[in-house]
Amino acid sequence: MTDPHQAMLDKICAHARETAILESAQQLLEWDERTYLPPEAGEYRAEQVAYLAGLIHQRHTDPRLGDWLAELAESPLAADPHSEAGCTIRQMRREYEKKTKLPESLVKELTRLSVRGQQVWVLARKNNDFAAFAPILTQTVSLKRQEADALGYEDCRYDALLDFYEPDEKTATIRRVLAALRDDLAPLVQAIADSGRTAPVSILERIYPVAAQEALGKEAAARIGFEFPRGRLDVTHHPFCTSLGPHDTRITTRYDERFFPSGFFSILHEAGHGVYDQGLPSEQFGLPPGRYVSLGIHESQSRMWENMVGRSRVFWEFLFPAAKQAFPDALDGVPLDQFYFAVNDVRPSLIRVEADEATYNLHIIIRFELEQDLLDDNLSVSDLPGAWSDKYRQYLGIEPPHDADGVLQDVHWSAGLMGYFPTYSLGNLYAAQLFRQADADLGGLEKKFARGEFLLLREWLRDKIHAHGQRYAAGELVERITGKPLDHKPLTDYLRDKLTPLYELA
Ligand code: ZN
């Protein structure tokens, strides 16, 4: 006779796998919307997606599921939280409780405000009109406070919101690590600005035919271990990666014929996300042991391949001959060192999504500090543009000439995403910490990369991170692998080591 607990767990897993079928169908519709959907098909597509979203929500909040999970929570199957069964029960219970704690009226209001918010934001940004966006943002902040209060928290409201994206992480930890990072990075960025050295970026602004960009990007993605028989690369406006099944991972990019890095590094970044998804246990698709840990860990994979590998000198030692063949006119007579310097251009700039890897985190820290102040009522929405400018002057030494390139530049707040920004910096921090460990474990990666041997890093990541799904929380996982908790030092060391010779800093 089957153990009744096991029988109940089987029922839960079957329920979750069925939900995953609906979710992946919804994601396929969304992927299509962002790649191939004809312009006039949007309205019906929105109906399709909303219908599926309703069904999925019903399944997630199905009271039977709550009963089953409550019964198993104290069973021997849940005893080891890192086992397959223990992880499944813990994570599904957590998700169920979260979804059922929020009153339906609040969920509906948040969804409505996010749709309306994004429409208003697009116009406000276009017209450089913060006043038009301010009332929506005020309402958003108020609803996010209600949401945090409904979910509950120990220390601060921000914790409750952060938990959506970075489960088990605490605001206080991130605050401490990002403040230390800020104190290291601000003077480094200032020294670079004062160095008088500028990267020869004009090399990258020559003509790079799109077909050759696609071919080289695909080659690089395959080299780092993105499996094309289980994936695709397509074109979109805002690059993303999505997985529509255990063997169907789609990455996207955009090409700019007059700016090589735009397409190429987006491909490497998204391929890094894709390699993670492809490394998750496929037989656990739709169940917690087959899901990614957190946005920060996901971003650590993309940033590692994009920056620590893709912007390294040894990477280009390997790929530059192929790049010269792909772009014989643009790269005619260009030495490797000049090209390497050009792809590592560091300069304080106003726009987060265009920022280099050294200044990027300062953009995040500014947003992280401001959104805490908004939630805690230490800053009013009307004072936000002024506070934004002050922080840009203080941390980056520049000030936006107007709100469109300042406080209005990101979609996140208009879409109700608060507590999301720090996951980008967590990605960079984890990437540096993990990369340092991989380099030590694998006996030095530079010589191997120069020969085009990248798969050993992918295998290391699969073994240490991908294979575990959600068995360990992000911080726990990183500490298990590196022996240390989240730390800013590996990232500042990495940036200093790389940028000191390039900018001839003392
Ligand atoms: Zn990413």
Coordinates of C-alpha atoms in Angstrom, one line a residue, residues 43-427:
E43 CA -6.7 43.4 -28.1
Y44 CA -7.7 39.7 -28.6
R45 CA -4.3 38.6 -27.3
A46 CA -4.9 40.6 -24.1
E47 CA -8.2 38.8 -23.7
Q48 CA -6.5 35.4 -24.2
V49 CA -3.8 36.2 -21.6
A50 CA -6.3 37.6 -19.1
Y51 CA -8.5 34.5 -19.4
L52 CA -5.6 32.1 -18.8
A53 CA -4.4 34.3 -15.9
G54 CA -7.8 34.0 -14.2
L55 CA -7.7 30.2 -14.5
I56 CA -4.1 30.1 -13.2
H57 CA -5.0 32.3 -10.2
Q58 CA -7.9 30.0 -9.4
R59 CA -5.6 27.0 -9.4
H60 CA -3.0 28.7 -7.2
T61 CA -5.6 29.6 -4.6
D62 CA -7.5 26.3 -4.8
P63 CA -8.6 25.6 -1.2
R64 CA -8.0 21.9 -1.7
L65 CA -4.3 22.7 -2.4
G66 CA -4.1 24.6 0.9
D67 CA -5.6 21.7 2.8
W68 CA -3.2 19.1 1.2
L69 CA -0.2 21.3 1.9
A70 CA -1.2 22.0 5.5
E71 CA -1.5 18.3 6.1
L72 CA 1.9 17.5 4.6
A73 CA 3.7 20.4 6.4
E74 CA 4.2 18.4 9.6
S75 CA 4.8 15.0 7.8
P76 CA 8.1 13.2 7.6
L77 CA 8.2 14.1 3.9
A78 CA 8.7 17.7 4.8
A79 CA 11.4 17.0 7.5
D80 CA 14.4 17.7 5.3
P81 CA 13.7 21.1 3.7
H82 CA 16.4 20.5 1.0
S83 CA 15.1 17.2 -0.2
E84 CA 12.9 17.1 -3.3
A85 CA 9.7 16.5 -1.3
G86 CA 10.7 18.9 1.4
C87 CA 11.5 21.7 -1.1
T88 CA 8.2 21.1 -3.0
I89 CA 6.1 21.2 0.2
R90 CA 7.9 24.3 1.6
Q91 CA 7.9 26.4 -1.5
M92 CA 4.4 25.5 -2.6
R93 CA 3.0 26.3 0.8
R94 CA 4.8 29.6 0.9
E95 CA 3.4 30.5 -2.5
Y96 CA -0.1 29.4 -1.5
E97 CA -0.1 31.5 1.7
K98 CA 1.2 34.5 -0.1
K99 CA -1.4 34.3 -2.8
T100 CA -4.3 33.7 -0.3
K101 CA -3.2 36.4 2.2
L102 CA -4.0 39.3 -0.3
P103 CA -7.6 40.3 -0.5
E104 CA -9.0 39.9 -4.0
S105 CA -10.1 43.5 -4.1
L106 CA -6.5 44.7 -3.5
V107 CA -5.1 42.3 -6.2
K108 CA -7.6 43.6 -8.7
E109 CA -6.9 47.2 -7.8
L110 CA -3.1 46.6 -8.2
T111 CA -3.6 45.0 -11.6
R112 CA -5.8 47.8 -12.8
L113 CA -3.4 50.5 -11.5
S114 CA -0.5 48.8 -13.1
V115 CA -2.1 48.7 -16.6
R116 CA -3.3 52.3 -16.2
G117 CA 0.0 53.3 -14.7
Q118 CA 2.1 52.1 -17.6
Q119 CA -0.2 53.9 -20.1
V120 CA 0.1 57.2 -18.1
W121 CA 3.9 56.7 -17.7
V122 CA 4.5 56.3 -21.4
L123 CA 2.9 59.6 -22.1
A124 CA 4.4 61.4 -19.1
R125 CA 7.9 60.3 -20.1
K126 CA 7.3 61.3 -23.8
N127 CA 6.0 64.7 -22.7
N128 CA 8.6 65.1 -19.9
D129 CA 5.7 65.7 -17.5
F130 CA 6.3 64.3 -14.0
A131 CA 3.2 66.1 -12.7
A132 CA 1.0 63.9 -14.9
F133 CA 2.5 60.8 -13.5
A134 CA 2.7 61.9 -9.8
P135 CA -1.0 61.0 -8.9
I136 CA -0.6 57.5 -10.2
L137 CA 2.7 57.0 -8.3
T138 CA 1.1 58.3 -5.1
Q139 CA -1.7 55.7 -5.5
T140 CA 0.8 53.0 -6.3
V141 CA 2.8 53.7 -3.2
S142 CA -0.3 53.6 -1.1
L143 CA -1.4 50.3 -2.5
K144 CA 2.0 48.8 -2.1
R145 CA 1.9 49.8 1.5
Q146 CA -1.4 48.0 1.9
E147 CA 0.0 45.0 0.1
A148 CA 3.0 44.8 2.4
D149 CA 0.8 45.2 5.5
A150 CA -1.5 42.4 4.2
L151 CA 1.5 40.1 3.7
G152 CA 3.1 41.0 7.0
Y153 CA 6.7 41.6 7.8
E154 CA 9.0 41.6 10.8
D155 CA 11.3 44.5 10.3
C156 CA 10.1 46.9 7.5
R157 CA 7.5 47.0 4.7
Y158 CA 10.2 46.7 2.1
D159 CA 10.9 43.2 3.3
A160 CA 7.4 42.1 2.3
L161 CA 7.8 43.4 -1.2
L162 CA 11.3 42.2 -1.7
D163 CA 10.2 38.7 -0.9
F164 CA 8.3 38.5 -4.2
Y165 CA 11.5 38.6 -6.1
E166 CA 14.2 37.6 -3.6
P167 CA 12.6 35.1 -1.2
D168 CA 14.1 35.0 2.3
E169 CA 16.4 38.0 1.6
K170 CA 16.2 40.9 4.1
T171 CA 16.3 44.6 3.3
A172 CA 18.7 45.3 6.2
T173 CA 21.3 42.9 4.6
I174 CA 21.0 44.5 1.1
R175 CA 21.1 48.0 2.7
R176 CA 24.4 47.2 4.4
V177 CA 26.0 45.5 1.4
L178 CA 24.9 48.1 -1.1
A179 CA 26.1 51.0 1.1
A180 CA 29.5 49.4 1.2
L181 CA 29.5 48.9 -2.5
R182 CA 28.4 52.5 -3.1
D183 CA 31.3 53.7 -0.9
D184 CA 33.8 51.8 -3.0
L185 CA 32.3 52.5 -6.4
A186 CA 31.6 56.2 -6.2
P187 CA 35.3 57.1 -5.8
L188 CA 36.3 54.5 -8.4
V189 CA 33.9 56.0 -10.9
Q190 CA 35.1 59.5 -10.1
A191 CA 38.8 58.5 -10.6
I192 CA 37.9 57.1 -14.0
A193 CA 36.1 60.3 -14.9
D194 CA 39.2 62.3 -13.8
S195 CA 41.7 60.0 -15.5
G196 CA 41.4 61.8 -18.8
R197 CA 41.3 58.4 -20.6
T198 CA 38.3 57.6 -22.8
A199 CA 37.6 54.3 -24.5
P200 CA 37.7 54.3 -28.3
V201 CA 33.9 53.7 -28.6
S202 CA 33.8 55.1 -32.2
I203 CA 35.1 51.6 -33.3
L204 CA 31.8 50.2 -32.1
E205 CA 29.7 52.8 -34.0
R206 CA 30.8 51.8 -37.5
I207 CA 28.6 49.7 -39.7
Y208 CA 28.0 46.1 -38.3
P209 CA 25.6 44.3 -40.7
V210 CA 22.7 42.7 -38.8
A211 CA 23.0 39.2 -40.4
A212 CA 26.7 39.0 -39.4
Q213 CA 25.8 40.2 -35.9
E214 CA 23.2 37.4 -35.6
A215 CA 25.6 34.8 -36.8
L216 CA 28.4 35.8 -34.4
G217 CA 25.9 36.2 -31.5
K218 CA 24.6 32.7 -32.1
E219 CA 28.1 31.3 -32.3
A220 CA 29.0 32.9 -29.0
A221 CA 25.7 31.8 -27.3
A222 CA 26.4 28.2 -28.4
R223 CA 30.0 28.4 -27.2
I224 CA 29.0 29.3 -23.7
G225 CA 26.6 26.4 -23.7
F226 CA 23.2 27.6 -24.8
E227 CA 21.6 24.6 -26.5
F228 CA 19.9 25.6 -29.7
P229 CA 18.1 22.3 -30.2
R230 CA 16.3 23.2 -27.0
G231 CA 16.0 26.9 -27.6
R232 CA 15.7 29.8 -30.1
L233 CA 16.9 33.4 -30.7
D234 CA 14.5 36.0 -32.0
V235 CA 14.2 39.8 -32.3
T236 CA 12.3 42.1 -29.9
H237 CA 12.4 45.6 -28.5
H238 CA 13.3 44.9 -24.9
P239 CA 15.4 41.7 -24.8
F240 CA 14.2 38.9 -22.5
C241 CA 14.4 35.2 -21.9
T242 CA 11.5 32.9 -21.3
S243 CA 11.1 29.1 -20.9
L244 CA 8.0 27.6 -22.4
G245 CA 8.7 24.0 -21.4
P246 CA 11.5 21.8 -20.1
H247 CA 13.1 21.8 -23.5
D248 CA 12.0 25.2 -24.9
T249 CA 14.0 28.2 -23.8
R250 CA 13.6 31.3 -25.9
I251 CA 16.1 34.2 -25.9
T252 CA 15.7 37.5 -27.7
T253 CA 17.8 40.5 -28.7
R254 CA 17.7 43.7 -30.7
Y255 CA 20.2 44.8 -33.3
D256 CA 21.6 48.3 -33.9
E257 CA 23.6 48.3 -37.1
R258 CA 25.6 51.3 -35.8
F259 CA 26.3 50.1 -32.3
F260 CA 27.8 46.6 -32.0
P261 CA 27.4 46.0 -28.2
S262 CA 23.7 46.5 -28.1
G263 CA 22.8 43.2 -30.0
F264 CA 25.9 41.1 -29.0
F265 CA 25.9 41.7 -25.3
S266 CA 22.1 41.3 -25.1
I267 CA 22.5 37.9 -26.7
L268 CA 25.2 36.9 -24.2
H269 CA 23.1 38.2 -21.3
E270 CA 19.9 36.4 -22.3
A271 CA 21.9 33.3 -23.2
G272 CA 23.2 33.4 -19.6
H273 CA 19.6 33.4 -18.4
G274 CA 18.8 30.6 -20.9
V275 CA 21.7 28.4 -19.8
Y276 CA 20.3 28.6 -16.3
D277 CA 16.8 27.6 -17.4
Q278 CA 18.2 24.8 -19.5
G279 CA 20.2 23.5 -16.6
L280 CA 17.2 23.2 -14.2
P281 CA 16.1 19.6 -13.7
S282 CA 13.8 19.1 -16.7
E283 CA 11.8 16.2 -15.1
Q284 CA 10.9 18.7 -12.3
F285 CA 9.5 21.3 -14.7
G286 CA 6.7 23.3 -13.0
L287 CA 7.7 22.1 -9.5
P288 CA 9.9 24.0 -7.0
P289 CA 13.0 21.7 -7.5
G290 CA 12.8 22.6 -11.2
R291 CA 12.4 26.3 -10.8
Y292 CA 14.9 29.2 -10.5
V293 CA 15.8 30.4 -7.0
S294 CA 15.3 34.1 -7.2
L295 CA 15.7 37.0 -9.6
G296 CA 19.1 37.9 -8.1
I297 CA 20.5 34.4 -8.8
H298 CA 19.0 34.4 -12.3
E299 CA 20.6 37.8 -13.0
S300 CA 23.9 36.5 -11.6
Q301 CA 24.0 33.9 -14.4
S302 CA 23.3 36.5 -17.1
R303 CA 25.7 39.1 -15.8
M304 CA 28.5 36.5 -15.3
W305 CA 28.4 35.5 -19.0
E306 CA 27.8 39.0 -20.3
N307 CA 30.4 40.8 -18.2
M308 CA 32.9 38.6 -16.4
V309 CA 33.2 36.3 -19.4
G310 CA 32.0 38.3 -22.4
R311 CA 33.8 41.6 -21.6
S312 CA 37.1 39.9 -20.5
R313 CA 40.2 40.3 -22.6
V314 CA 40.6 36.5 -22.9
F315 CA 37.1 36.1 -24.3
W316 CA 38.1 38.4 -27.1
E317 CA 41.5 36.8 -27.6
F318 CA 39.4 33.8 -28.6
L319 CA 36.5 35.5 -30.5
F320 CA 38.2 38.5 -32.1
P321 CA 39.5 36.6 -35.2
A322 CA 35.9 35.5 -35.9
A323 CA 34.6 39.0 -35.3
K324 CA 37.2 40.4 -37.7
Q325 CA 36.0 37.9 -40.3
A326 CA 32.4 38.8 -39.6
F327 CA 33.0 42.6 -39.9
P328 CA 36.0 43.0 -42.2
D329 CA 35.3 46.7 -42.8
A330 CA 34.4 47.9 -39.3
L331 CA 37.3 46.1 -37.7
D332 CA 39.9 46.6 -40.4
G333 CA 43.2 47.4 -38.7
V334 CA 41.6 47.5 -35.2
P335 CA 44.0 46.0 -32.5
L336 CA 42.5 43.7 -29.9
D337 CA 43.4 46.0 -27.1
Q338 CA 41.5 48.9 -28.6
F339 CA 38.4 46.7 -29.1
Y340 CA 38.7 45.4 -25.6
F341 CA 38.9 48.9 -24.2
A342 CA 36.0 50.0 -26.3
V343 CA 33.7 47.3 -24.9
N344 CA 34.7 48.3 -21.4
D345 CA 33.8 52.0 -21.7
V346 CA 33.0 53.3 -18.2
R347 CA 31.4 56.7 -17.9
P348 CA 28.8 58.2 -15.6
S349 CA 25.6 58.4 -17.6
L350 CA 21.9 59.2 -16.9
I351 CA 20.2 56.1 -18.2
R352 CA 20.3 52.9 -16.2
V353 CA 19.8 50.5 -19.1
E354 CA 22.7 51.9 -21.0
A355 CA 25.1 52.0 -18.0
D356 CA 28.4 50.2 -17.9
E357 CA 29.1 47.5 -15.3
A358 CA 30.9 49.9 -12.9
T359 CA 28.3 52.7 -12.8
Y360 CA 25.3 50.4 -13.1
N361 CA 25.0 49.6 -9.5
L362 CA 25.0 53.2 -8.5
H363 CA 21.8 53.6 -10.6
I364 CA 20.3 50.7 -8.7
I365 CA 21.4 52.0 -5.2
I366 CA 19.7 55.4 -5.9
R367 CA 16.4 53.7 -6.8
F368 CA 16.7 51.3 -3.8
E369 CA 17.2 54.2 -1.4
L370 CA 14.4 56.3 -2.9
E371 CA 11.8 53.6 -3.0
Q372 CA 12.4 52.7 0.7
D373 CA 11.9 56.4 1.5
L374 CA 8.7 56.5 -0.4
L375 CA 7.3 53.4 1.3
D376 CA 8.3 54.6 4.8
D377 CA 6.8 58.0 4.1
N378 CA 10.2 59.8 4.5
L379 CA 9.8 61.2 1.0
S380 CA 6.7 62.6 -0.7
V381 CA 6.1 61.9 -4.4
S382 CA 6.2 65.6 -5.1
D383 CA 9.8 65.8 -3.7
L384 CA 10.9 62.7 -5.6
P385 CA 12.4 64.5 -8.7
G386 CA 14.5 66.7 -6.5
A387 CA 15.8 63.8 -4.4
W388 CA 16.6 61.9 -7.6
S389 CA 18.8 64.8 -8.9
D390 CA 20.5 65.1 -5.5
K391 CA 21.5 61.5 -5.5
Y392 CA 22.7 61.5 -9.1
R393 CA 24.9 64.5 -8.3
Q394 CA 26.2 62.9 -5.2
Y395 CA 26.9 59.3 -6.5
L396 CA 27.6 59.8 -10.2
G397 CA 28.6 63.5 -10.4
I398 CA 25.9 64.3 -13.0
E399 CA 22.4 65.6 -13.0
P400 CA 19.5 64.9 -15.4
P401 CA 18.5 68.0 -17.4
H402 CA 14.9 66.9 -17.2
D403 CA 12.7 64.2 -15.7
A404 CA 12.3 62.1 -18.9
D405 CA 15.9 61.1 -18.6
G406 CA 15.7 61.2 -14.8
V407 CA 13.0 59.9 -12.5
L408 CA 10.7 59.0 -15.4
Q409 CA 13.1 56.6 -17.2
D410 CA 12.1 53.2 -15.8
V411 CA 8.8 51.4 -16.3
H412 CA 9.0 49.6 -12.9
W413 CA 7.2 51.9 -10.5
S414 CA 4.4 52.6 -13.1
A415 CA 3.9 48.8 -13.2
G416 CA 3.7 48.4 -9.5
L417 CA 7.2 46.8 -9.2
M418 CA 8.7 48.1 -6.0
G419 CA 11.4 46.0 -4.3
Y420 CA 12.5 44.8 -7.6
F421 CA 15.5 47.0 -8.4
P422 CA 18.0 45.5 -5.9
T423 CA 17.8 42.1 -7.6
Y424 CA 19.8 43.6 -10.4
S425 CA 22.7 44.5 -8.1
L426 CA 22.3 41.3 -6.2
G427 CA 22.9 39.6 -9.6

